mmCIF file of C-alpha atoms in Angstrom:
data_model
loop_
_atom_site.group_PDB
_atom_site.id
_atom_site.type_symbol
_atom_site.label_atom_id
_atom_site.label_comp_id
_atom_site.label_asym_id
_atom_site.label_seq_id
_atom_site.Cartn_x
_atom_site.Cartn_y
_atom_site.Cartn_z
ATOM 1 C CA MET A 1 36.343 -14.884 -89.851
ATOM 2 C CA TRP A 2 38.254 -16.749 -87.174
ATOM 3 C CA GLN A 3 37.480 -14.166 -84.483
ATOM 4 C CA ILE A 4 33.747 -14.311 -85.239
ATOM 5 C CA ALA A 5 33.852 -18.106 -85.167
ATOM 6 C CA SER A 6 35.853 -18.382 -81.953
ATOM 7 C CA ASP A 7 33.489 -15.941 -80.217
ATOM 8 C CA GLN A 8 30.784 -18.575 -80.803
ATOM 9 C CA GLY A 9 32.879 -21.326 -79.258
ATOM 10 C CA VAL A 10 34.032 -22.760 -82.585
ATOM 11 C CA GLU A 11 37.273 -24.765 -82.422
ATOM 12 C CA ALA A 12 37.733 -25.287 -86.180
ATOM 13 C CA VAL A 13 35.979 -24.061 -89.323
ATOM 14 C CA LEU A 14 35.247 -26.226 -92.367
ATOM 15 C CA ALA A 15 34.324 -24.388 -95.580
ATOM 16 C CA PHE A 16 33.167 -26.413 -98.583
ATOM 17 C CA GLY A 17 33.184 -24.966 -102.067
ATOM 18 C CA PHE A 18 32.686 -25.803 -105.716
ATOM 19 C CA GLY A 19 34.934 -24.189 -108.300
ATOM 20 C CA ASP A 20 33.867 -21.440 -110.669
ATOM 21 C CA ALA A 21 32.899 -23.844 -113.471
ATOM 22 C CA LEU A 22 29.336 -23.867 -112.101
ATOM 23 C CA GLY A 23 29.122 -20.108 -112.571
ATOM 24 C CA ALA A 24 25.973 -18.651 -111.049
ATOM 25 C CA GLY A 25 24.884 -22.151 -110.023
ATOM 26 C CA THR A 26 26.836 -22.103 -106.761
ATOM 27 C CA GLN A 27 27.223 -19.820 -103.768
ATOM 28 C CA SER A 28 29.734 -21.976 -101.913
ATOM 29 C CA HIS A 29 32.465 -20.954 -104.346
ATOM 30 C CA GLY A 30 32.113 -17.301 -103.363
ATOM 31 C CA ALA A 31 32.563 -18.037 -99.670
ATOM 32 C CA LEU A 32 35.610 -20.229 -100.226
ATOM 33 C CA ARG A 33 37.115 -17.698 -102.641
ATOM 34 C CA TYR A 34 36.670 -14.928 -100.065
ATOM 35 C CA LEU A 35 38.460 -16.883 -97.348
ATOM 36 C CA SER A 36 41.316 -18.361 -99.379
ATOM 37 C CA ASP A 37 41.277 -17.075 -102.988
ATOM 38 C CA CYS A 38 40.896 -20.746 -103.926
ATOM 39 C CA ASN A 39 39.377 -21.664 -107.289
ATOM 40 C CA SER A 40 39.108 -25.399 -107.845
ATOM 41 C CA HIS A 41 37.448 -24.872 -111.257
ATOM 42 C CA GLU A 42 35.520 -28.095 -112.057
ATOM 43 C CA ALA A 43 36.472 -29.808 -108.797
ATOM 44 C CA GLN A 44 35.376 -29.489 -105.179
ATOM 45 C CA SER A 45 37.514 -28.375 -102.287
ATOM 46 C CA LEU A 46 37.361 -27.886 -98.551
ATOM 47 C CA LEU A 47 39.127 -25.334 -96.374
ATOM 48 C CA ILE A 48 40.050 -26.122 -92.770
ATOM 49 C CA LEU A 49 40.692 -23.148 -90.479
ATOM 50 C CA THR A 50 42.005 -23.387 -86.942
ATOM 51 C CA GLY A 51 43.500 -20.670 -84.801
ATOM 52 C CA GLU A 52 46.950 -21.516 -86.139
ATOM 53 C CA THR A 53 46.589 -23.070 -89.595
ATOM 54 C CA THR A 54 44.856 -22.710 -92.950
ATOM 55 C CA HIS A 55 44.679 -25.938 -94.943
ATOM 56 C CA LEU A 56 43.008 -26.805 -98.252
ATOM 57 C CA ILE A 57 41.868 -30.219 -99.438
ATOM 58 C CA PHE A 58 41.291 -30.677 -103.178
ATOM 59 C CA GLY A 59 39.250 -33.495 -104.638
ATOM 60 C CA SER A 60 41.039 -33.506 -108.010
ATOM 61 C CA PRO A 61 44.727 -34.161 -108.722
ATOM 62 C CA PHE A 62 44.490 -31.990 -111.830
ATOM 63 C CA VAL A 63 43.425 -28.895 -109.882
ATOM 64 C CA HIS A 64 45.845 -29.467 -107.026
ATOM 65 C CA PRO A 65 48.806 -27.724 -108.772
ATOM 66 C CA CYS A 66 46.766 -24.485 -109.047
ATOM 67 C CA ALA A 67 47.075 -24.065 -105.284
ATOM 68 C CA ASN A 68 50.740 -23.147 -105.683
ATOM 69 C CA SER A 69 49.604 -19.573 -106.346
ATOM 70 C CA LEU A 70 47.949 -19.238 -102.926
ATOM 71 C CA GLY A 71 51.202 -18.513 -101.103
ATOM 72 C CA PRO A 72 53.011 -20.014 -98.121
ATOM 73 C CA LYS A 73 50.306 -19.265 -95.537
ATOM 74 C CA VAL A 74 48.014 -21.925 -97.019
ATOM 75 C CA SER A 75 48.996 -25.591 -96.943
ATOM 76 C CA PHE A 76 47.200 -27.976 -99.261
ATOM 77 C CA GLU A 77 46.849 -31.581 -100.367
ATOM 78 C CA GLN A 78 44.863 -33.692 -102.802
ATOM 79 C CA VAL A 79 42.580 -36.247 -101.177
ATOM 80 C CA PRO A 80 39.825 -38.302 -102.856
ATOM 81 C CA GLN A 81 36.450 -37.243 -101.517
ATOM 82 C CA SER A 82 35.835 -40.737 -100.188
ATOM 83 C CA HIS A 83 38.604 -40.016 -97.649
ATOM 84 C CA TRP A 84 37.787 -36.421 -96.727
ATOM 85 C CA GLY A 85 36.310 -37.400 -93.368
ATOM 86 C CA GLN A 86 39.540 -39.083 -92.325
ATOM 87 C CA ALA A 87 41.678 -36.184 -93.580
ATOM 88 C CA ILE A 88 39.568 -33.668 -91.650
ATOM 89 C CA ALA A 89 39.727 -35.695 -88.441
ATOM 90 C CA GLU A 90 43.514 -35.841 -88.671
ATOM 91 C CA ARG A 91 43.770 -32.072 -89.167
ATOM 92 C CA ILE A 92 41.447 -30.873 -86.407
ATOM 93 C CA GLY A 93 42.593 -33.203 -83.641
ATOM 94 C CA GLY A 94 40.206 -33.142 -80.694
ATOM 95 C CA ALA A 95 38.135 -30.195 -81.924
ATOM 96 C CA ARG A 96 34.427 -31.040 -81.992
ATOM 97 C CA GLN A 97 32.766 -27.611 -81.910
ATOM 98 C CA LEU A 98 32.908 -27.077 -85.656
ATOM 99 C CA GLY A 99 31.839 -24.116 -87.724
ATOM 100 C CA CYS A 100 30.638 -24.915 -91.229
ATOM 101 C CA LEU A 101 30.318 -22.895 -94.425
ATOM 102 C CA GLY A 102 28.832 -23.991 -97.746
ATOM 103 C CA PHE A 103 27.517 -27.255 -96.319
ATOM 104 C CA SER A 104 24.117 -26.786 -97.958
ATOM 105 C CA GLU A 105 25.923 -27.683 -101.215
ATOM 106 C CA LEU A 106 28.044 -30.483 -99.730
ATOM 107 C CA PRO A 107 27.391 -33.776 -101.592
ATOM 108 C CA HIS A 108 25.667 -36.365 -99.435
ATOM 109 C CA SER A 109 28.413 -38.931 -100.020
ATOM 110 C CA VAL A 110 31.005 -36.540 -98.579
ATOM 111 C CA SER A 111 28.749 -35.531 -95.709
ATOM 112 C CA ALA A 112 28.354 -39.185 -94.804
ATOM 113 C CA THR A 113 32.112 -39.771 -94.585
ATOM 114 C CA ILE A 114 32.520 -36.714 -92.358
ATOM 115 C CA ALA A 115 29.680 -37.808 -90.062
ATOM 116 C CA GLN A 116 31.214 -41.273 -89.787
ATOM 117 C CA GLU A 117 34.594 -39.898 -88.720
ATOM 118 C CA LEU A 118 33.198 -37.155 -86.456
ATOM 119 C CA PRO A 119 30.019 -38.590 -84.875
ATOM 120 C CA GLU A 120 30.305 -36.405 -81.765
ATOM 121 C CA ALA A 121 30.770 -33.112 -83.604
ATOM 122 C CA THR A 122 28.514 -30.141 -82.968
ATOM 123 C CA TRP A 123 27.975 -28.069 -86.113
ATOM 124 C CA ILE A 124 27.535 -24.300 -86.074
ATOM 125 C CA ALA A 125 26.510 -22.669 -89.364
ATOM 126 C CA LEU A 126 28.513 -19.515 -90.104
ATOM 127 C CA ASP A 127 27.163 -18.702 -93.577
ATOM 128 C CA ASP A 128 25.231 -15.606 -92.516
ATOM 129 C CA ASP A 129 28.172 -14.311 -90.478
ATOM 130 C CA LEU A 130 30.462 -14.527 -93.489
ATOM 131 C CA ALA A 131 27.799 -13.029 -95.761
ATOM 132 C CA ARG A 132 27.706 -9.924 -93.550
ATOM 133 C CA MET A 133 31.495 -9.641 -93.767
ATOM 134 C CA ARG A 134 31.281 -9.733 -97.572
ATOM 135 C CA MET A 135 28.588 -7.072 -98.007
ATOM 136 C CA ILE A 136 30.876 -4.031 -98.113
ATOM 137 C CA LYS A 137 33.411 -4.040 -100.949
ATOM 138 C CA ASP A 138 36.850 -2.513 -100.379
ATOM 139 C CA ALA A 139 38.816 -0.551 -102.983
ATOM 140 C CA ASP A 140 40.397 -3.630 -104.590
ATOM 141 C CA GLU A 141 37.047 -5.394 -104.827
ATOM 142 C CA GLN A 142 35.426 -2.314 -106.336
ATOM 143 C CA ALA A 143 38.228 -2.102 -108.911
ATOM 144 C CA ALA A 144 37.611 -5.704 -110.020
ATOM 145 C CA LEU A 145 33.870 -5.043 -110.272
ATOM 146 C CA LEU A 146 34.474 -1.882 -112.293
ATOM 147 C CA LYS A 147 36.762 -3.781 -114.678
ATOM 148 C CA GLY A 148 33.996 -6.335 -115.102
ATOM 149 C CA ALA A 149 31.513 -3.560 -115.847
ATOM 150 C CA GLU A 150 33.834 -2.272 -118.579
ATOM 151 C CA LEU A 151 33.896 -5.737 -120.166
ATOM 152 C CA CYS A 152 30.085 -5.845 -120.096
ATOM 153 C CA ASP A 153 29.999 -2.474 -121.868
ATOM 154 C CA ALA A 154 32.377 -3.813 -124.517
ATOM 155 C CA LEU A 155 30.067 -6.763 -125.217
ATOM 156 C CA PHE A 156 27.041 -4.480 -125.486
ATOM 157 C CA ALA A 157 28.898 -2.415 -128.079
ATOM 158 C CA THR A 158 29.971 -5.507 -130.035
ATOM 159 C CA LEU A 159 26.520 -7.098 -130.240
ATOM 160 C CA PRO A 160 24.594 -4.960 -132.811
ATOM 161 C CA PRO A 161 26.810 -5.660 -135.864
ATOM 162 C CA LEU A 162 27.065 -9.357 -134.938
ATOM 163 C CA LEU A 163 23.294 -9.673 -135.237
ATOM 164 C CA ARG A 164 23.590 -8.992 -138.986
ATOM 165 C CA ARG A 165 25.977 -11.886 -139.686
ATOM 166 C CA ASN A 166 23.113 -14.243 -140.619
ATOM 167 C CA GLU A 167 24.114 -16.962 -138.186
ATOM 168 C CA PRO A 168 22.279 -18.727 -135.346
ATOM 169 C CA VAL A 169 21.845 -16.720 -132.173
ATOM 170 C CA TRP A 170 23.894 -19.214 -130.163
ATOM 171 C CA LYS A 171 26.932 -18.527 -132.342
ATOM 172 C CA THR A 172 26.604 -14.831 -131.591
ATOM 173 C CA GLN A 173 26.617 -15.697 -127.898
ATOM 174 C CA LEU A 174 29.728 -17.808 -128.366
ATOM 175 C CA ARG A 175 31.543 -14.951 -130.109
ATOM 176 C CA LEU A 176 30.658 -12.563 -127.285
ATOM 177 C CA GLU A 177 31.614 -14.963 -124.510
ATOM 178 C CA THR A 178 34.922 -15.686 -126.251
ATOM 179 C CA GLN A 179 35.598 -11.957 -126.536
ATOM 180 C CA ALA A 180 35.069 -11.558 -122.800
ATOM 181 C CA ARG A 181 37.447 -14.429 -122.043
ATOM 182 C CA MET A 182 40.067 -12.990 -124.405
ATOM 183 C CA GLU A 183 39.807 -9.681 -122.547
ATOM 184 C CA ASP A 184 40.571 -11.277 -119.159
ATOM 185 C CA ALA A 185 37.174 -12.398 -117.898
ATOM 186 C CA ALA A 186 37.731 -15.691 -116.085
ATOM 187 C CA TYR A 187 34.146 -16.762 -116.758
ATOM 188 C CA CYS A 188 31.353 -15.447 -118.976
ATOM 189 C CA ARG A 189 27.783 -16.589 -119.499
ATOM 190 C CA THR A 190 25.286 -14.696 -121.625
ATOM 191 C CA TRP A 191 21.616 -14.944 -122.407
ATOM 192 C CA LEU A 192 20.362 -13.605 -125.709
ATOM 193 C CA THR A 193 16.721 -13.609 -126.798
ATOM 194 C CA VAL A 194 16.110 -12.589 -130.426
ATOM 195 C CA LEU A 195 12.477 -13.178 -131.378
ATOM 196 C CA PRO A 196 9.439 -11.241 -132.609
ATOM 197 C CA ALA A 197 8.121 -11.487 -129.033
ATOM 198 C CA ALA A 198 10.850 -12.033 -126.427
ATOM 199 C CA ASP A 199 9.560 -14.660 -124.015
ATOM 200 C CA ARG A 200 12.313 -15.338 -121.462
ATOM 201 C CA PRO A 201 16.073 -15.291 -120.963
ATOM 202 C CA ARG A 202 17.515 -17.849 -123.411
ATOM 203 C CA TYR A 203 20.932 -19.210 -122.454
ATOM 204 C CA TRP A 204 21.566 -22.410 -124.353
ATOM 205 C CA PRO A 205 22.299 -23.440 -127.974
ATOM 206 C CA GLU A 206 19.274 -25.734 -128.153
ATOM 207 C CA GLU A 207 16.917 -22.791 -127.522
ATOM 208 C CA ASN A 208 18.807 -20.313 -129.731
ATOM 209 C CA CYS A 209 19.087 -22.034 -133.121
ATOM 210 C CA ASN A 210 17.071 -19.313 -134.881
ATOM 211 C CA HIS A 211 18.577 -16.562 -137.052
ATOM 212 C CA PRO A 212 17.798 -12.890 -136.295
ATOM 213 C CA THR A 213 15.240 -11.344 -138.662
ATOM 214 C CA ASP A 214 13.833 -7.853 -139.130
ATOM 215 C CA GLY A 215 11.234 -7.003 -136.505
ATOM 216 C CA ASP A 216 12.783 -9.176 -133.786
ATOM 217 C CA GLN A 217 13.218 -7.936 -130.261
ATOM 218 C CA VAL A 218 16.719 -8.263 -128.795
ATOM 219 C CA LEU A 219 17.242 -8.796 -125.057
ATOM 220 C CA PHE A 220 20.837 -9.378 -123.984
ATOM 221 C CA GLY A 221 22.175 -10.251 -120.535
ATOM 222 C CA VAL A 222 25.839 -10.605 -119.545
ATOM 223 C CA ALA A 223 27.296 -12.180 -116.403
ATOM 224 C CA LEU A 224 31.082 -12.469 -116.145
ATOM 225 C CA THR A 225 33.838 -12.534 -113.550
ATOM 226 C CA VAL A 226 37.081 -10.644 -113.080
ATOM 227 C CA ASP A 227 39.333 -11.938 -110.289
ATOM 228 C CA GLY A 228 36.304 -13.887 -109.092
ATOM 229 C CA TYR A 229 33.985 -10.855 -108.841
ATOM 230 C CA TRP A 230 30.736 -10.865 -110.810
ATOM 231 C CA ALA A 231 29.772 -8.089 -113.199
ATOM 232 C CA HIS A 232 26.341 -8.103 -114.781
ATOM 233 C CA GLY A 233 24.160 -6.052 -117.087
ATOM 234 C CA ILE A 234 21.159 -6.237 -119.429
ATOM 235 C CA ARG A 235 20.368 -4.136 -122.484
ATOM 236 C CA MET A 236 17.631 -4.116 -125.152
ATOM 237 C CA GLY A 237 17.618 -3.729 -128.902
ATOM 238 C CA SER A 238 15.614 -4.336 -132.053
ATOM 239 C CA MET A 239 16.258 -5.705 -135.514
ATOM 240 C CA GLY A 240 15.209 -2.565 -137.344
ATOM 241 C CA PRO A 241 12.804 -0.050 -135.775
ATOM 242 C CA ALA A 242 11.178 -1.203 -132.538
ATOM 243 C CA ARG A 243 7.408 -1.664 -132.439
ATOM 244 C CA ASP A 244 5.349 0.801 -130.405
ATOM 245 C CA ASP A 245 4.305 -1.819 -127.838
ATOM 246 C CA HIS A 246 7.915 -2.881 -127.376
ATOM 247 C CA GLN A 247 8.896 0.762 -126.896
ATOM 248 C CA ARG A 248 6.212 0.989 -124.223
ATOM 249 C CA MET A 249 7.582 -2.083 -122.461
ATOM 250 C CA TRP A 250 11.069 -0.594 -122.525
ATOM 251 C CA ALA A 251 9.729 2.679 -121.094
ATOM 252 C CA ILE A 252 8.156 0.800 -118.174
ATOM 253 C CA VAL A 253 11.363 -0.953 -117.111
ATOM 254 C CA ASP A 254 13.485 2.139 -117.800
ATOM 255 C CA SER A 255 11.340 4.324 -115.558
ATOM 256 C CA ALA A 256 11.207 1.592 -112.897
ATOM 257 C CA LEU A 257 15.002 1.465 -112.929
ATOM 258 C CA ALA A 258 15.259 5.253 -112.659
ATOM 259 C CA GLU A 259 12.862 5.334 -109.694
ATOM 260 C CA ALA A 260 14.711 2.542 -107.889
ATOM 261 C CA GLU A 261 18.081 4.166 -108.602
ATOM 262 C CA ALA A 262 16.924 7.447 -107.073
ATOM 263 C CA ALA A 263 15.831 5.640 -103.900
ATOM 264 C CA LEU A 264 18.953 3.469 -103.543
ATOM 265 C CA ARG A 265 20.989 5.237 -100.876
ATOM 266 C CA PRO A 266 22.380 4.344 -97.443
ATOM 267 C CA LEU A 267 19.784 3.273 -94.850
ATOM 268 C CA THR A 268 17.090 2.549 -97.453
ATOM 269 C CA MET A 269 15.842 -1.008 -96.961
ATOM 270 C CA LEU A 270 16.759 -3.209 -99.922
ATOM 271 C CA SER A 271 13.360 -4.881 -99.714
ATOM 272 C CA GLY A 272 11.910 -1.405 -100.222
ATOM 273 C CA ILE A 273 13.867 -1.058 -103.463
ATOM 274 C CA ASP A 274 12.394 -4.360 -104.604
ATOM 275 C CA ALA A 275 8.923 -3.078 -103.723
ATOM 276 C CA ILE A 276 9.489 0.062 -105.814
ATOM 277 C CA ILE A 277 10.367 -2.047 -108.857
ATOM 278 C CA THR A 278 7.455 -4.430 -108.329
ATOM 279 C CA ASP A 279 4.878 -1.692 -107.796
ATOM 280 C CA HIS A 280 6.061 0.344 -110.783
ATOM 281 C CA VAL A 281 6.173 -2.557 -113.236
ATOM 282 C CA GLU A 282 2.903 -4.160 -112.156
ATOM 283 C CA THR A 283 0.993 -0.864 -112.021
ATOM 284 C CA ALA A 284 2.210 0.191 -115.475
ATOM 285 C CA ALA A 285 1.517 -3.245 -116.948
ATOM 286 C CA THR A 286 -2.026 -3.210 -115.587
ATOM 287 C CA ALA A 287 -2.588 0.265 -117.031
ATOM 288 C CA ALA A 288 -1.495 -1.092 -120.420
ATOM 289 C CA GLY A 289 -3.979 -3.954 -120.132
ATOM 290 C CA TRP A 290 -1.317 -6.614 -119.585
ATOM 291 C CA THR A 291 -2.594 -8.700 -116.688
ATOM 292 C CA ASP A 292 -0.760 -11.947 -117.422
ATOM 293 C CA ILE A 293 2.890 -10.987 -116.989
ATOM 294 C CA ALA A 294 5.956 -12.944 -115.911
ATOM 295 C CA ARG A 295 8.963 -11.448 -114.120
ATOM 296 C CA PHE A 296 12.229 -12.663 -112.692
ATOM 297 C CA ARG A 297 13.951 -11.218 -109.636
ATOM 298 C CA GLY A 298 14.282 -7.427 -109.798
ATOM 299 C CA GLY A 299 17.783 -7.296 -108.364
ATOM 300 C CA HIS A 300 20.486 -8.954 -106.291
ATOM 301 C CA GLY A 301 23.832 -8.339 -104.651
ATOM 302 C CA LEU A 302 27.044 -8.741 -106.652
ATOM 303 C CA GLY A 303 30.416 -9.915 -105.407
ATOM 304 C CA LEU A 304 32.237 -13.233 -105.316
ATOM 305 C CA SER A 305 28.816 -14.844 -105.745
ATOM 306 C CA TYR A 306 26.553 -13.905 -108.635
ATOM 307 C CA GLU A 307 23.750 -13.571 -106.100
ATOM 308 C CA GLU A 308 25.460 -12.438 -102.912
ATOM 309 C CA PRO A 309 23.869 -14.152 -99.902
ATOM 310 C CA LEU A 310 21.503 -12.204 -97.630
ATOM 311 C CA MET A 311 21.457 -9.186 -99.955
ATOM 312 C CA SER A 312 19.905 -11.121 -102.833
ATOM 313 C CA GLY A 313 17.177 -12.549 -100.630
ATOM 314 C CA GLN A 314 15.800 -9.020 -100.269
ATOM 315 C CA PHE A 315 14.550 -9.300 -103.868
ATOM 316 C CA VAL A 316 11.703 -11.769 -104.436
ATOM 317 C CA GLN A 317 12.258 -14.360 -107.171
ATOM 318 C CA HIS A 318 8.982 -14.207 -109.104
ATOM 319 C CA TRP A 319 10.050 -16.616 -111.861
ATOM 320 C CA GLY A 320 8.813 -20.143 -111.255
ATOM 321 C CA PRO A 321 6.266 -21.587 -108.802
ATOM 322 C CA SER A 322 5.321 -19.183 -106.009
ATOM 323 C CA GLY A 323 4.715 -22.021 -103.567
ATOM 324 C CA PHE A 324 8.442 -22.572 -103.073
ATOM 325 C CA ARG A 325 9.238 -19.046 -101.911
ATOM 326 C CA GLY A 326 10.488 -18.869 -98.362
ATOM 327 C CA PRO A 327 9.403 -16.484 -95.599
ATOM 328 C CA PRO A 328 10.314 -12.789 -95.880
ATOM 329 C CA PRO A 329 13.978 -12.263 -94.986
ATOM 330 C CA VAL A 330 15.264 -10.085 -92.161
ATOM 331 C CA PRO A 331 15.391 -6.561 -93.671
ATOM 332 C CA ILE A 332 18.817 -5.262 -94.670
ATOM 333 C CA PRO A 333 19.527 -1.550 -95.186
ATOM 334 C CA ALA A 334 21.644 -0.320 -98.064
ATOM 335 C CA GLN A 335 25.156 0.675 -97.009
ATOM 336 C CA SER A 336 27.957 2.603 -98.640
ATOM 337 C CA GLY A 337 30.282 0.141 -100.380
ATOM 338 C CA MET A 338 27.616 -2.364 -101.386
ATOM 339 C CA VAL A 339 27.384 -3.357 -105.055
ATOM 340 C CA LEU A 340 24.043 -4.434 -106.480
ATOM 341 C CA GLU A 341 22.421 -5.234 -109.779
ATOM 342 C CA LEU A 342 18.925 -3.890 -110.379
ATOM 343 C CA HIS A 343 17.070 -5.320 -113.371
ATOM 344 C CA PRO A 344 13.349 -4.555 -113.669
ATOM 345 C CA ASN A 345 11.716 -6.744 -116.292
ATOM 346 C CA LEU A 346 8.433 -8.059 -117.621
ATOM 347 C CA PHE A 347 7.275 -10.574 -120.217
ATOM 348 C CA VAL A 348 3.804 -10.594 -121.771
ATOM 349 C CA PRO A 349 2.905 -13.892 -123.501
ATOM 350 C CA GLY A 350 2.594 -13.482 -127.258
ATOM 351 C CA LEU A 351 3.485 -9.786 -127.124
ATOM 352 C CA GLY A 352 7.091 -9.491 -126.000
ATOM 353 C CA GLY A 353 9.355 -8.650 -123.115
ATOM 354 C CA ALA A 354 11.595 -5.985 -121.656
ATOM 355 C CA ALA A 355 14.525 -5.970 -119.246
ATOM 356 C CA LEU A 356 17.234 -3.509 -118.274
ATOM 357 C CA GLY A 357 20.037 -4.334 -115.846
ATOM 358 C CA GLU A 358 22.398 -1.870 -114.195
ATOM 359 C CA MET A 359 25.288 -2.342 -111.749
ATOM 360 C CA TYR A 360 25.379 0.123 -108.849
ATOM 361 C CA LEU A 361 28.004 1.023 -106.289
ATOM 362 C CA ILE A 362 26.320 2.608 -103.292
ATOM 363 C CA GLY A 363 28.144 5.728 -102.136
ATOM 364 C CA ASP A 364 27.571 7.992 -99.153
ATOM 365 C CA THR A 365 24.962 10.056 -101.002
ATOM 366 C CA GLY A 366 23.389 7.545 -103.377
ATOM 367 C CA ALA A 367 23.845 4.902 -106.045
ATOM 368 C CA VAL A 368 26.477 5.311 -108.758
ATOM 369 C CA PRO A 369 25.903 3.388 -112.033
ATOM 370 C CA MET A 370 28.927 1.305 -113.028
ATOM 371 C CA LEU A 371 27.917 0.572 -116.635
ATOM 372 C CA ARG A 372 28.278 3.190 -119.360
ATOM 373 C CA PHE A 373 26.507 1.679 -122.379
ATOM 374 C CA PRO A 374 23.238 3.591 -123.061
ATOM 375 C CA ARG A 375 20.003 2.105 -121.760
ATOM 376 C CA GLN A 376 17.985 3.150 -124.801
ATOM 377 C CA ILE A 377 16.831 0.513 -127.290
ATOM 378 C CA PHE A 378 19.604 0.047 -129.846
ATOM 379 C CA GLU A 379 18.776 -0.695 -133.487
ATOM 380 C CA ALA A 380 20.684 -3.459 -135.263
#
């Protein structure tokens, strides 16, 4: 990172990050974790890189002791955020050409203290540069992602009998998330939709107070971390035999996934993979007479961020208002060593929904699935 920064005239790099307690709600954590292996959990932290030193500032005294595991090459201190500007100025000396990472998530109050202490600074955003460095996963990163995939498979296998315990759906989620934590996942968040007509991903207790009943659809998504790396998968089931229309929905997303998987190989544009999923799902839905469908993003990169930057932008987020979508991103080709999640999905109001999610490691000749649990509809 330092070489890339210095080539742009940067004299010091400041990297802001939240801890992993925000889960998929932050990307700054992934960048900071990549550069320092720092996890400030519920607190915020800032990394200062110069050509000679690596220094961490923690905002919480209760997280500060965790930095002892980072080793002797990283110095650290606890400083209230109200004094971060002063602490940074003392560390960087006369440097005023400053690279920044994660500053889109920097709280305004902290930004104001930094601007007050460094009014003459010139800021150079390095987020895209670091994102390109993170795209290709080395052997250790792949091992962590594969371990995470194994934990996802274990949760998929555990789910069917839990659905017959006659308890609220949110308690089933809690059991599964606890299992993942007990088996060495540092973080786990699930969504579980169990309804006669699945309508959306349901994450929270207040939307999952119902008890499973015969005839319900089951859509289950897992997102967890191992050593900071995100594993992710989605599977489908049914309380008793699945209805014919729900089987048809499953067949649409299953065939979309198979088509995208076959095309996912080095040099294929990731935006082209997204187009394959979109065209397949929308064409099949129209043929079935379903014109009013909802979909969330058909895929994204996986790594130290749940949605790896740059890679994830290749997949359009259809969920929510279309007016807030940005311009098309610069195309990115698939490369050997990338890890992605593909999850074609559709929801038809009043009828039901379907989603399948698969982790892929891109190899020299194509995409290799990392999950092992069957994609067929399971019966609980």
